[in-house]
CSV table of N, CA, C and O in Angstrom, one decimal:
chain,number,residue,atom,x,y,z
A,20,UNK,N,-7.7,11.0,-17.1
A,20,UNK,CA,-7.1,10.3,-18.2
A,20,UNK,C,-8.3,10.0,-19.3
A,20,UNK,O,-9.2,9.7,-19.0
A,21,UNK,N,-7.8,10.3,-20.6
A,21,UNK,CA,-8.8,10.0,-21.8
A,21,UNK,C,-7.7,9.4,-22.9
A,21,UNK,O,-6.7,9.6,-23.2
A,22,UNK,N,-8.7,8.4,-23.5
A,22,UNK,CA,-8.3,8.0,-24.8
A,22,UNK,C,-9.4,7.9,-25.5
A,22,UNK,O,-10.6,8.1,-25.2
A,23,UNK,N,-9.2,7.5,-26.9
A,23,UNK,CA,-10.2,7.5,-27.8
A,23,UNK,C,-11.4,6.7,-27.4
A,23,UNK,O,-11.4,5.4,-27.0
A,24,UNK,N,-12.6,7.4,-27.0
A,24,UNK,CA,-13.9,6.7,-26.7
A,24,UNK,C,-13.9,6.3,-25.3
A,24,UNK,O,-14.8,5.5,-24.9
A,25,UNK,N,-12.9,6.8,-24.5
A,25,UNK,CA,-12.9,6.4,-23.1
A,25,UNK,C,-12.4,7.6,-22.2
A,25,UNK,O,-11.6,8.4,-22.7
A,26,UNK,N,-13.2,7.9,-21.1
A,26,UNK,CA,-12.9,8.8,-20.2
A,26,UNK,C,-12.9,8.3,-18.6
A,26,UNK,O,-13.8,7.4,-18.5
A,27,UNK,N,-11.9,8.3,-18.0
A,27,UNK,CA,-11.9,7.8,-16.6
A,27,UNK,C,-12.0,9.1,-15.7
A,27,UNK,O,-11.3,10.2,-15.9
A,28,UNK,N,-13.0,8.7,-15.0
A,28,UNK,CA,-13.2,9.8,-13.8
A,28,UNK,C,-12.4,9.5,-12.6
A,28,UNK,O,-12.7,8.2,-12.2
A,29,UNK,N,-12.0,10.3,-11.8
A,29,UNK,CA,-11.3,10.2,-10.7
A,29,UNK,C,-11.9,10.8,-9.5
A,29,UNK,O,-12.4,11.8,-9.5
A,30,UNK,N,-12.2,9.9,-8.5
A,30,UNK,CA,-12.9,10.5,-7.2
A,30,UNK,C,-11.7,10.0,-6.1
A,30,UNK,O,-11.6,9.0,-5.9
A,31,UNK,N,-11.4,11.2,-5.6
A,31,UNK,CA,-10.6,11.2,-4.4
A,31,UNK,C,-11.3,10.9,-3.0
A,31,UNK,O,-12.5,11.6,-3.0
A,32,UNK,N,-10.8,10.3,-2.0
A,32,UNK,CA,-11.5,10.4,-0.8
A,32,UNK,C,-12.9,9.7,-0.8
A,32,UNK,O,-13.7,10.2,-0.3
A,33,UNK,N,-12.8,8.5,-1.4
A,33,UNK,CA,-14.4,7.9,-1.5
A,33,UNK,C,-14.5,7.0,-0.3
A,33,UNK,O,-15.6,6.5,-0.4
A,34,UNK,N,-13.6,6.8,0.5
A,34,UNK,CA,-13.9,5.8,1.5
A,34,UNK,C,-13.1,6.1,2.9
A,34,UNK,O,-12.2,7.0,2.8
A,35,UNK,N,-13.5,5.8,3.9
A,35,UNK,CA,-12.9,6.1,5.2
A,35,UNK,C,-12.8,4.8,5.9
A,35,UNK,O,-13.8,4.2,6.2
A,36,UNK,N,-11.6,4.7,6.5
A,36,UNK,CA,-11.7,3.7,7.7
A,36,UNK,C,-11.6,4.3,9.1
A,36,UNK,O,-10.7,5.5,9.4
A,37,UNK,N,-12.4,4.2,9.9
A,37,UNK,CA,-12.6,4.7,11.3
A,37,UNK,C,-12.3,3.9,12.4
A,37,UNK,O,-12.5,2.7,12.5
A,38,UNK,N,-11.4,4.4,13.4
A,38,UNK,CA,-10.9,3.8,14.5
A,38,UNK,C,-11.9,4.4,15.6
A,38,UNK,O,-11.8,5.6,15.6
A,39,UNK,N,-12.7,3.7,16.2
A,39,UNK,CA,-13.5,4.2,17.3
A,39,UNK,C,-13.2,3.7,18.8
A,39,UNK,O,-13.0,2.3,18.8
A,40,UNK,N,-13.1,4.5,19.7
A,40,UNK,CA,-12.7,4.1,21.1
A,40,UNK,C,-13.8,4.4,21.8
A,40,UNK,O,-14.4,5.6,21.9
A,41,UNK,N,-14.4,3.4,22.5
A,41,UNK,CA,-15.7,3.5,23.2
A,41,UNK,C,-15.4,4.1,24.7
A,41,UNK,O,-14.8,3.6,25.4
A,42,UNK,N,-16.0,5.5,24.9
A,42,UNK,CA,-15.5,6.0,26.1
A,42,UNK,C,-16.6,5.6,27.3
A,42,UNK,O,-16.3,6.2,28.3
A,43,UNK,N,-17.4,4.7,26.8
A,43,UNK,CA,-18.0,4.0,28.2
A,43,UNK,C,-17.1,3.1,28.9
A,43,UNK,O,-17.7,2.6,30.0
A,44,UNK,N,-16.2,2.6,28.3
A,44,UNK,CA,-15.3,1.5,29.0
A,44,UNK,C,-13.7,2.0,29.3
A,44,UNK,O,-13.2,2.7,28.4
A,45,UNK,N,-13.4,1.4,30.3
A,45,UNK,CA,-12.0,1.7,30.7
A,45,UNK,C,-10.8,1.0,29.7
A,45,UNK,O,-11.3,-0.1,29.2
A,46,UNK,N,-9.8,1.6,29.4
A,46,UNK,CA,-9.3,2.8,29.7
A,46,UNK,C,-9.7,4.0,29.0
A,46,UNK,O,-9.3,5.0,29.3
A,47,UNK,N,-10.6,3.6,28.0
A,47,UNK,CA,-11.0,4.8,27.1
A,47,UNK,C,-12.1,5.7,27.6
A,47,UNK,O,-12.2,7.0,26.9
A,48,UNK,N,-12.5,5.7,28.9
A,48,UNK,CA,-13.3,6.5,29.5
A,48,UNK,C,-12.5,8.0,30.0
A,48,UNK,O,-13.0,9.0,30.0
A,49,UNK,N,-11.3,7.7,30.0
A,49,UNK,CA,-10.2,8.7,30.4
A,49,UNK,C,-9.8,9.6,29.0
A,49,UNK,O,-9.3,8.9,28.1
A,50,UNK,N,-10.1,10.8,28.9
A,50,UNK,CA,-9.7,11.5,27.8
A,50,UNK,C,-8.3,11.5,27.5
A,50,UNK,O,-7.7,11.6,26.2
A,51,UNK,N,-7.5,11.4,28.3
A,51,UNK,CA,-5.9,11.5,28.1
A,51,UNK,C,-5.5,10.1,27.4
A,51,UNK,O,-4.7,10.1,26.7
A,52,UNK,N,-6.2,9.1,27.7
A,52,UNK,CA,-6.0,7.8,27.1
A,52,UNK,C,-6.4,7.9,25.6
A,52,UNK,O,-5.7,7.6,24.5
A,53,UNK,N,-7.5,8.5,25.3
A,53,UNK,CA,-7.9,8.7,23.9
A,53,UNK,C,-7.0,9.6,23.0
A,53,UNK,O,-6.7,9.4,22.0
A,54,UNK,N,-6.5,10.8,23.8
A,54,UNK,CA,-5.6,11.6,23.1
A,54,UNK,C,-4.2,10.8,22.9
A,54,UNK,O,-3.5,11.0,21.7
A,55,UNK,N,-3.9,10.3,23.9
A,55,UNK,CA,-2.7,9.3,23.7
A,55,UNK,C,-2.6,8.3,22.6
A,55,UNK,O,-1.8,8.3,21.7
A,56,UNK,N,-3.8,7.8,22.3
A,56,UNK,CA,-4.1,6.8,21.3
A,56,UNK,C,-3.9,7.7,19.7
A,56,UNK,O,-3.3,7.1,18.9
A,57,UNK,N,-4.5,8.7,19.8
A,57,UNK,CA,-4.5,9.6,18.6
A,57,UNK,C,-3.0,10.0,18.3
A,57,UNK,O,-2.6,10.1,17.1
A,58,UNK,N,-2.2,10.3,19.4
A,58,UNK,CA,-0.9,10.8,19.1
A,58,UNK,C,0.1,9.5,18.8
A,58,UNK,O,1.0,9.6,18.4
A,59,UNK,N,-0.3,8.2,19.1
A,59,UNK,CA,0.6,7.1,19.1
A,59,UNK,C,0.4,6.4,17.6
A,59,UNK,O,1.4,5.5,17.3
A,60,UNK,N,-0.5,6.9,16.8
A,60,UNK,CA,-0.4,6.1,15.5
A,60,UNK,C,0.0,7.0,14.4
A,60,UNK,O,-0.5,8.3,14.4
A,61,UNK,N,0.9,6.7,13.7
A,61,UNK,CA,1.6,7.4,12.5
A,61,UNK,C,0.8,6.9,11.2
A,61,UNK,O,1.0,6.2,10.4
A,62,UNK,N,-0.3,7.8,11.2
A,62,UNK,CA,-1.2,7.5,10.1
A,62,UNK,C,-0.7,7.9,8.8
A,62,UNK,O,-1.1,7.2,7.8
A,63,UNK,N,0.2,8.8,8.7
A,63,UNK,CA,0.9,9.2,7.3
A,63,UNK,C,1.6,8.0,6.9
A,63,UNK,O,1.6,7.5,5.6
A,64,UNK,N,2.5,7.4,7.7
A,64,UNK,CA,3.3,6.2,7.3
A,64,UNK,C,2.3,5.0,7.0
A,64,UNK,O,2.7,4.3,6.0
A,65,UNK,N,1.3,4.8,7.6
A,65,UNK,CA,0.3,3.6,7.4
A,65,UNK,C,-0.2,3.8,6.0
A,65,UNK,O,-0.4,3.0,5.1
A,66,UNK,N,-0.7,5.0,5.9
A,66,UNK,CA,-1.4,5.5,4.6
A,66,UNK,C,-0.4,5.3,3.5
A,66,UNK,O,-0.7,4.6,2.5
A,67,UNK,N,0.7,5.7,3.5
A,67,UNK,CA,1.8,5.5,2.4
A,67,UNK,C,2.2,4.1,2.2
A,67,UNK,O,2.3,3.8,0.9
A,68,UNK,N,2.2,3.3,3.1
A,68,UNK,CA,2.6,1.9,3.2
A,68,UNK,C,1.6,1.1,2.5
A,68,UNK,O,1.6,0.1,1.5
A,69,UNK,N,0.1,1.4,2.7
A,69,UNK,CA,-0.9,0.6,2.4
A,69,UNK,C,-1.3,0.9,0.8
A,69,UNK,O,-1.5,0.2,0.1
A,70,UNK,N,-1.6,2.3,0.6
A,70,UNK,CA,-2.0,2.5,-0.7
A,70,UNK,C,-1.6,3.9,-1.0
A,70,UNK,O,-2.6,4.9,-0.8
A,71,UNK,N,-0.3,4.3,-1.4
A,71,UNK,CA,0.0,5.7,-1.6
A,71,UNK,C,-0.7,6.6,-2.6
A,71,UNK,O,-0.8,7.6,-2.6
A,72,UNK,N,-1.1,5.7,-3.7
A,72,UNK,CA,-1.8,6.4,-4.6
A,72,UNK,C,-3.4,6.7,-4.6
A,72,UNK,O,-3.9,7.6,-5.2
A,73,UNK,N,-3.9,5.9,-3.7
A,73,UNK,CA,-5.2,6.2,-3.3
A,73,UNK,C,-5.9,6.7,-2.1
A,73,UNK,O,-7.1,7.2,-2.0
A,74,UNK,N,-5.1,6.9,-1.2
A,74,UNK,CA,-5.7,7.5,0.1
A,74,UNK,C,-4.7,8.3,0.8
A,74,UNK,O,-3.4,8.5,0.2
A,75,UNK,N,-5.3,9.1,1.7
A,75,UNK,CA,-4.3,10.0,2.5
A,75,UNK,C,-4.9,9.9,3.9
A,75,UNK,O,-6.1,9.6,4.1
A,76,UNK,N,-4.0,10.3,4.9
A,76,UNK,CA,-4.5,10.3,6.1
A,76,UNK,C,-5.6,11.6,6.3
A,76,UNK,O,-5.3,12.7,5.7
A,77,UNK,N,-6.4,11.5,7.1
A,77,UNK,CA,-7.3,12.5,7.3
A,77,UNK,C,-7.7,12.4,8.8
A,77,UNK,O,-7.6,11.7,9.8
A,78,UNK,N,-8.2,13.6,9.4
A,78,UNK,CA,-8.5,13.8,10.7
A,78,UNK,C,-9.8,14.1,11.1
A,78,UNK,O,-10.2,14.4,12.2
A,79,UNK,N,-10.7,13.4,10.2
A,79,UNK,CA,-12.3,13.7,10.4
A,79,UNK,C,-12.9,12.4,9.8
A,79,UNK,O,-12.4,11.9,8.9
A,80,UNK,N,-14.1,12.0,10.4
A,80,UNK,CA,-14.8,10.9,9.8
A,80,UNK,C,-15.6,11.5,8.6
A,80,UNK,O,-16.3,10.9,7.8
A,81,UNK,N,-15.7,12.8,8.3
A,81,UNK,CA,-16.3,13.4,7.5
A,81,UNK,C,-15.4,13.7,6.4
A,81,UNK,O,-14.4,14.2,6.6
A,82,UNK,N,-15.7,13.8,5.1
A,82,UNK,CA,-14.9,13.9,4.0
A,82,UNK,C,-15.1,15.4,3.4
A,82,UNK,O,-16.2,16.2,3.4
A,83,UNK,N,-14.2,15.9,3.0
A,83,UNK,CA,-14.2,17.5,2.3
A,83,UNK,C,-15.2,17.7,1.6
A,83,UNK,O,-15.7,18.9,1.5
A,84,UNK,N,-15.7,16.8,0.7
A,84,UNK,CA,-16.7,17.2,-0.3
A,84,UNK,C,-18.1,16.9,0.5
A,84,UNK,O,-19.2,17.4,-0.2
A,85,UNK,N,-18.3,16.6,1.6
A,85,UNK,CA,-19.5,16.6,2.2
A,85,UNK,C,-20.0,17.9,2.8
A,85,UNK,O,-19.1,18.8,3.3
A,86,UNK,N,-21.2,18.2,2.6
A,86,UNK,CA,-21.8,19.6,3.0
A,86,UNK,C,-21.3,20.1,4.5
A,86,UNK,O,-21.1,21.1,4.9
A,87,UNK,N,-21.4,18.9,5.5
A,87,UNK,CA,-21.2,19.4,6.8
A,87,UNK,C,-19.8,19.3,7.4
A,87,UNK,O,-19.6,19.4,8.5
A,88,UNK,N,-18.9,19.1,6.2
A,88,UNK,CA,-17.5,19.0,6.6
A,88,UNK,C,-16.9,20.3,7.4
A,88,UNK,O,-17.2,21.3,6.8
A,89,UNK,N,-16.0,20.1,8.3
A,89,UNK,CA,-15.3,21.5,8.8
A,89,UNK,C,-13.8,21.0,9.0
A,89,UNK,O,-13.7,19.9,9.4
A,90,UNK,N,-12.9,21.6,8.8
A,90,UNK,CA,-11.4,21.4,9.1
A,90,UNK,C,-11.1,22.1,10.5
A,90,UNK,O,-10.1,22.0,10.8
A,91,UNK,N,-12.1,22.5,11.2
A,91,UNK,CA,-11.8,23.2,12.4
A,91,UNK,C,-12.1,22.3,13.6
A,91,UNK,O,-12.8,22.3,14.5
A,92,UNK,N,-11.2,21.1,13.6
A,92,UNK,CA,-11.2,20.2,14.6
A,92,UNK,C,-9.8,20.1,15.1
A,92,UNK,O,-8.8,20.2,14.3
A,93,UNK,N,-9.8,19.5,16.5
A,93,UNK,CA,-8.3,19.2,16.7
A,93,UNK,C,-7.5,18.1,16.0
A,93,UNK,O,-8.2,17.3,15.5
A,94,UNK,N,-6.3,18.3,15.6
A,94,UNK,CA,-5.4,17.5,14.8
A,94,UNK,C,-4.5,17.1,16.0
A,94,UNK,O,-3.6,17.8,16.5
A,95,UNK,N,-4.2,15.7,16.0
A,95,UNK,CA,-3.1,14.9,17.0
A,95,UNK,C,-2.1,14.7,16.1
A,95,UNK,O,-2.2,13.5,15.3
A,96,UNK,N,-0.9,15.3,16.1
A,96,UNK,CA,0.1,14.8,15.2
A,96,UNK,C,0.8,13.6,15.8
A,96,UNK,O,0.7,13.4,17.1
A,97,UNK,N,1.5,12.8,15.0
A,97,UNK,CA,2.0,11.7,15.5
A,97,UNK,C,3.4,12.2,16.5
A,97,UNK,O,4.0,12.9,16.2
A,98,UNK,N,3.2,11.7,17.6
A,98,UNK,CA,4.2,12.1,18.8
A,98,UNK,C,4.1,11.0,19.9
A,98,UNK,O,3.4,11.0,20.8
A,99,UNK,N,5.0,9.8,19.4
A,99,UNK,CA,5.1,9.0,20.6
A,99,UNK,C,5.4,9.3,21.9
A,99,UNK,O,4.8,8.8,23.1
A,100,UNK,N,6.2,10.4,22.2
A,100,UNK,CA,6.7,10.8,23.7
A,100,UNK,C,5.5,11.3,24.4
A,100,UNK,O,5.3,11.3,25.4
A,101,UNK,N,4.8,12.3,23.5
A,101,UNK,CA,3.5,13.0,24.0
A,101,UNK,C,2.5,11.8,24.4
A,101,UNK,O,1.9,11.8,25.3
A,102,UNK,N,2.4,10.8,23.7
A,102,UNK,CA,1.4,9.6,23.9
A,102,UNK,C,1.8,9.0,25.1
A,102,UNK,O,1.1,8.6,25.9
A,103,UNK,N,3.1,8.8,25.3
A,103,UNK,CA,3.4,8.1,26.6
A,103,UNK,C,3.4,8.9,27.7
A,103,UNK,O,2.7,8.5,28.8
A,104,UNK,N,3.6,10.3,27.7
A,104,UNK,CA,3.3,11.2,28.7
A,104,UNK,C,1.8,11.2,29.2
A,104,UNK,O,1.6,11.3,30.3
A,105,UNK,N,1.0,11.1,28.1
A,105,UNK,CA,-0.4,11.2,28.4
A,105,UNK,C,-0.8,9.8,29.1
A,105,UNK,O,-1.9,10.0,30.0
A,106,UNK,N,-0.3,8.7,28.6
A,106,UNK,CA,-0.7,7.5,29.2
A,106,UNK,C,-0.2,7.5,30.7
A,106,UNK,O,-1.0,7.0,31.8
A,107,UNK,N,1.0,8.0,31.0
A,107,UNK,CA,1.6,8.3,32.3
A,107,UNK,C,0.5,9.0,33.2
A,107,UNK,O,0.1,8.7,34.3
A,108,UNK,N,0.1,10.2,32.7
A,108,UNK,CA,-0.8,11.0,33.5
A,108,UNK,C,-2.2,10.4,33.8
A,108,UNK,O,-2.6,10.7,34.7
A,109,UNK,N,-2.6,9.5,32.9
A,109,UNK,CA,-3.8,8.9,32.9
A,109,UNK,C,-3.8,7.5,33.8
A,109,UNK,O,-4.6,6.9,34.3
A,110,UNK,N,-2.4,7.3,34.4
A,110,UNK,CA,-2.3,6.2,35.3
A,110,UNK,C,-1.9,4.8,34.7
A,110,UNK,O,-2.0,3.8,35.1
A,111,UNK,N,-1.4,4.9,33.3
A,111,UNK,CA,-1.0,3.6,32.4
A,111,UNK,C,0.5,3.7,32.0
A,111,UNK,O,0.8,3.6,30.8
A,112,UNK,N,1.4,4.1,32.8
A,112,UNK,CA,2.7,4.3,32.7
A,112,UNK,C,3.3,3.1,32.0
A,112,UNK,O,4.1,3.1,31.1
A,113,UNK,N,2.8,2.0,32.4
A,113,UNK,CA,3.3,0.6,31.8
A,113,UNK,C,2.3,0.2,30.5
A,113,UNK,O,2.4,-1.1,30.1
A,114,UNK,N,1.4,1.1,29.9
A,114,UNK,CA,0.4,0.6,28.9
A,114,UNK,C,-0.5,-0.1,29.4
A,114,UNK,O,-1.0,-0.1,30.5
A,115,UNK,N,-1.4,-0.6,28.4
A,115,UNK,CA,-2.5,-1.5,28.7
A,115,UNK,C,-2.8,-2.3,27.4
A,115,UNK,O,-2.3,-2.1,26.4
A,116,UNK,N,-3.7,-3.4,27.7
A,116,UNK,CA,-3.9,-4.1,26.6
A,116,UNK,C,-5.6,-4.0,26.4
A,116,UNK,O,-6.2,-4.0,27.3
A,117,UNK,N,-5.8,-4.3,25.0
A,117,UNK,CA,-7.3,-4.2,24.7
A,117,UNK,C,-7.5,-4.9,23.6
A,117,UNK,O,-6.6,-5.1,22.7
A,118,UNK,N,-8.5,-5.4,23.2
A,118,UNK,CA,-9.1,-6.0,22.1
A,118,UNK,C,-9.7,-5.3,21.1
A,118,UNK,O,-10.6,-4.3,21.4
A,119,UNK,N,-9.1,-5.3,19.8
A,119,UNK,CA,-9.8,-4.3,18.9
A,119,UNK,C,-10.4,-5.2,17.8
A,119,UNK,O,-10.0,-6.2,17.1
A,120,UNK,N,-11.9,-5.2,17.9
A,120,UNK,CA,-12.7,-5.7,17.0
A,120,UNK,C,-13.0,-4.9,15.7
A,120,UNK,O,-13.2,-3.7,15.8
A,121,UNK,N,-12.9,-5.4,14.5
A,121,UNK,CA,-13.3,-4.6,13.4
A,121,UNK,C,-13.2,-5.5,12.2
A,121,UNK,O,-13.0,-6.6,12.2
A,122,UNK,N,-13.4,-4.7,11.1
A,122,UNK,CA,-13.3,-5.3,9.7
A,122,UNK,C,-12.3,-4.9,9.0
A,122,UNK,O,-11.7,-4.0,9.3
A,123,UNK,N,-11.9,-5.6,7.8
A,123,UNK,CA,-10.7,-5.2,7.0
A,123,UNK,C,-11.2,-5.0,5.5
A,123,UNK,O,-11.9,-5.9,5.1
A,124,UNK,N,-10.5,-4.0,4.9
A,124,UNK,CA,-10.7,-4.1,3.4
A,124,UNK,C,-9.5,-3.6,2.8
A,124,UNK,O,-8.6,-3.1,3.4
A,125,UNK,N,-9.3,-4.1,1.6
A,125,UNK,CA,-8.0,-4.0,0.8
A,125,UNK,C,-8.5,-3.2,-0.3
A,125,UNK,O,-9.3,-3.1,-1.0
A,126,UNK,N,-7.4,-2.2,-0.5
A,126,UNK,CA,-7.5,-1.2,-1.7
A,126,UNK,C,-6.6,-1.8,-2.8
A,126,UNK,O,-5.7,-2.6,-2.5
A,127,UNK,N,-6.7,-1.1,-4.0
A,127,UNK,CA,-5.8,-1.4,-5.0
A,127,UNK,C,-4.9,-0.2,-5.4
A,127,UNK,O,-5.7,0.8,-5.5
A,128,UNK,N,-3.7,-0.6,-5.7
A,128,UNK,CA,-2.8,0.6,-5.8
A,128,UNK,C,-2.5,0.5,-7.5
A,128,UNK,O,-2.6,-0.5,-7.8
């Protein structure tokens, strides 16, 4: 966007919110549980609801403008049925409870 005497630079993908599941502790020591968590979250809908003009779902903690970025990583599509099947396979057919500790930041749309 430009106006007389004013230029706005736009930087996309300037921040990342990361969810980390510590595999040193149950139930996250089980890879099926971690995969189930990845399939259980509808990142696209969350992104659209929170800040549709500033953010987009991404499948890596690295951003495309970083030198070490690669898009050759597994992508876990939102699939609640697959998440349930993976939890059942891992022995958590009735689910489980865990405490999520973290911080929160708000964006402006």
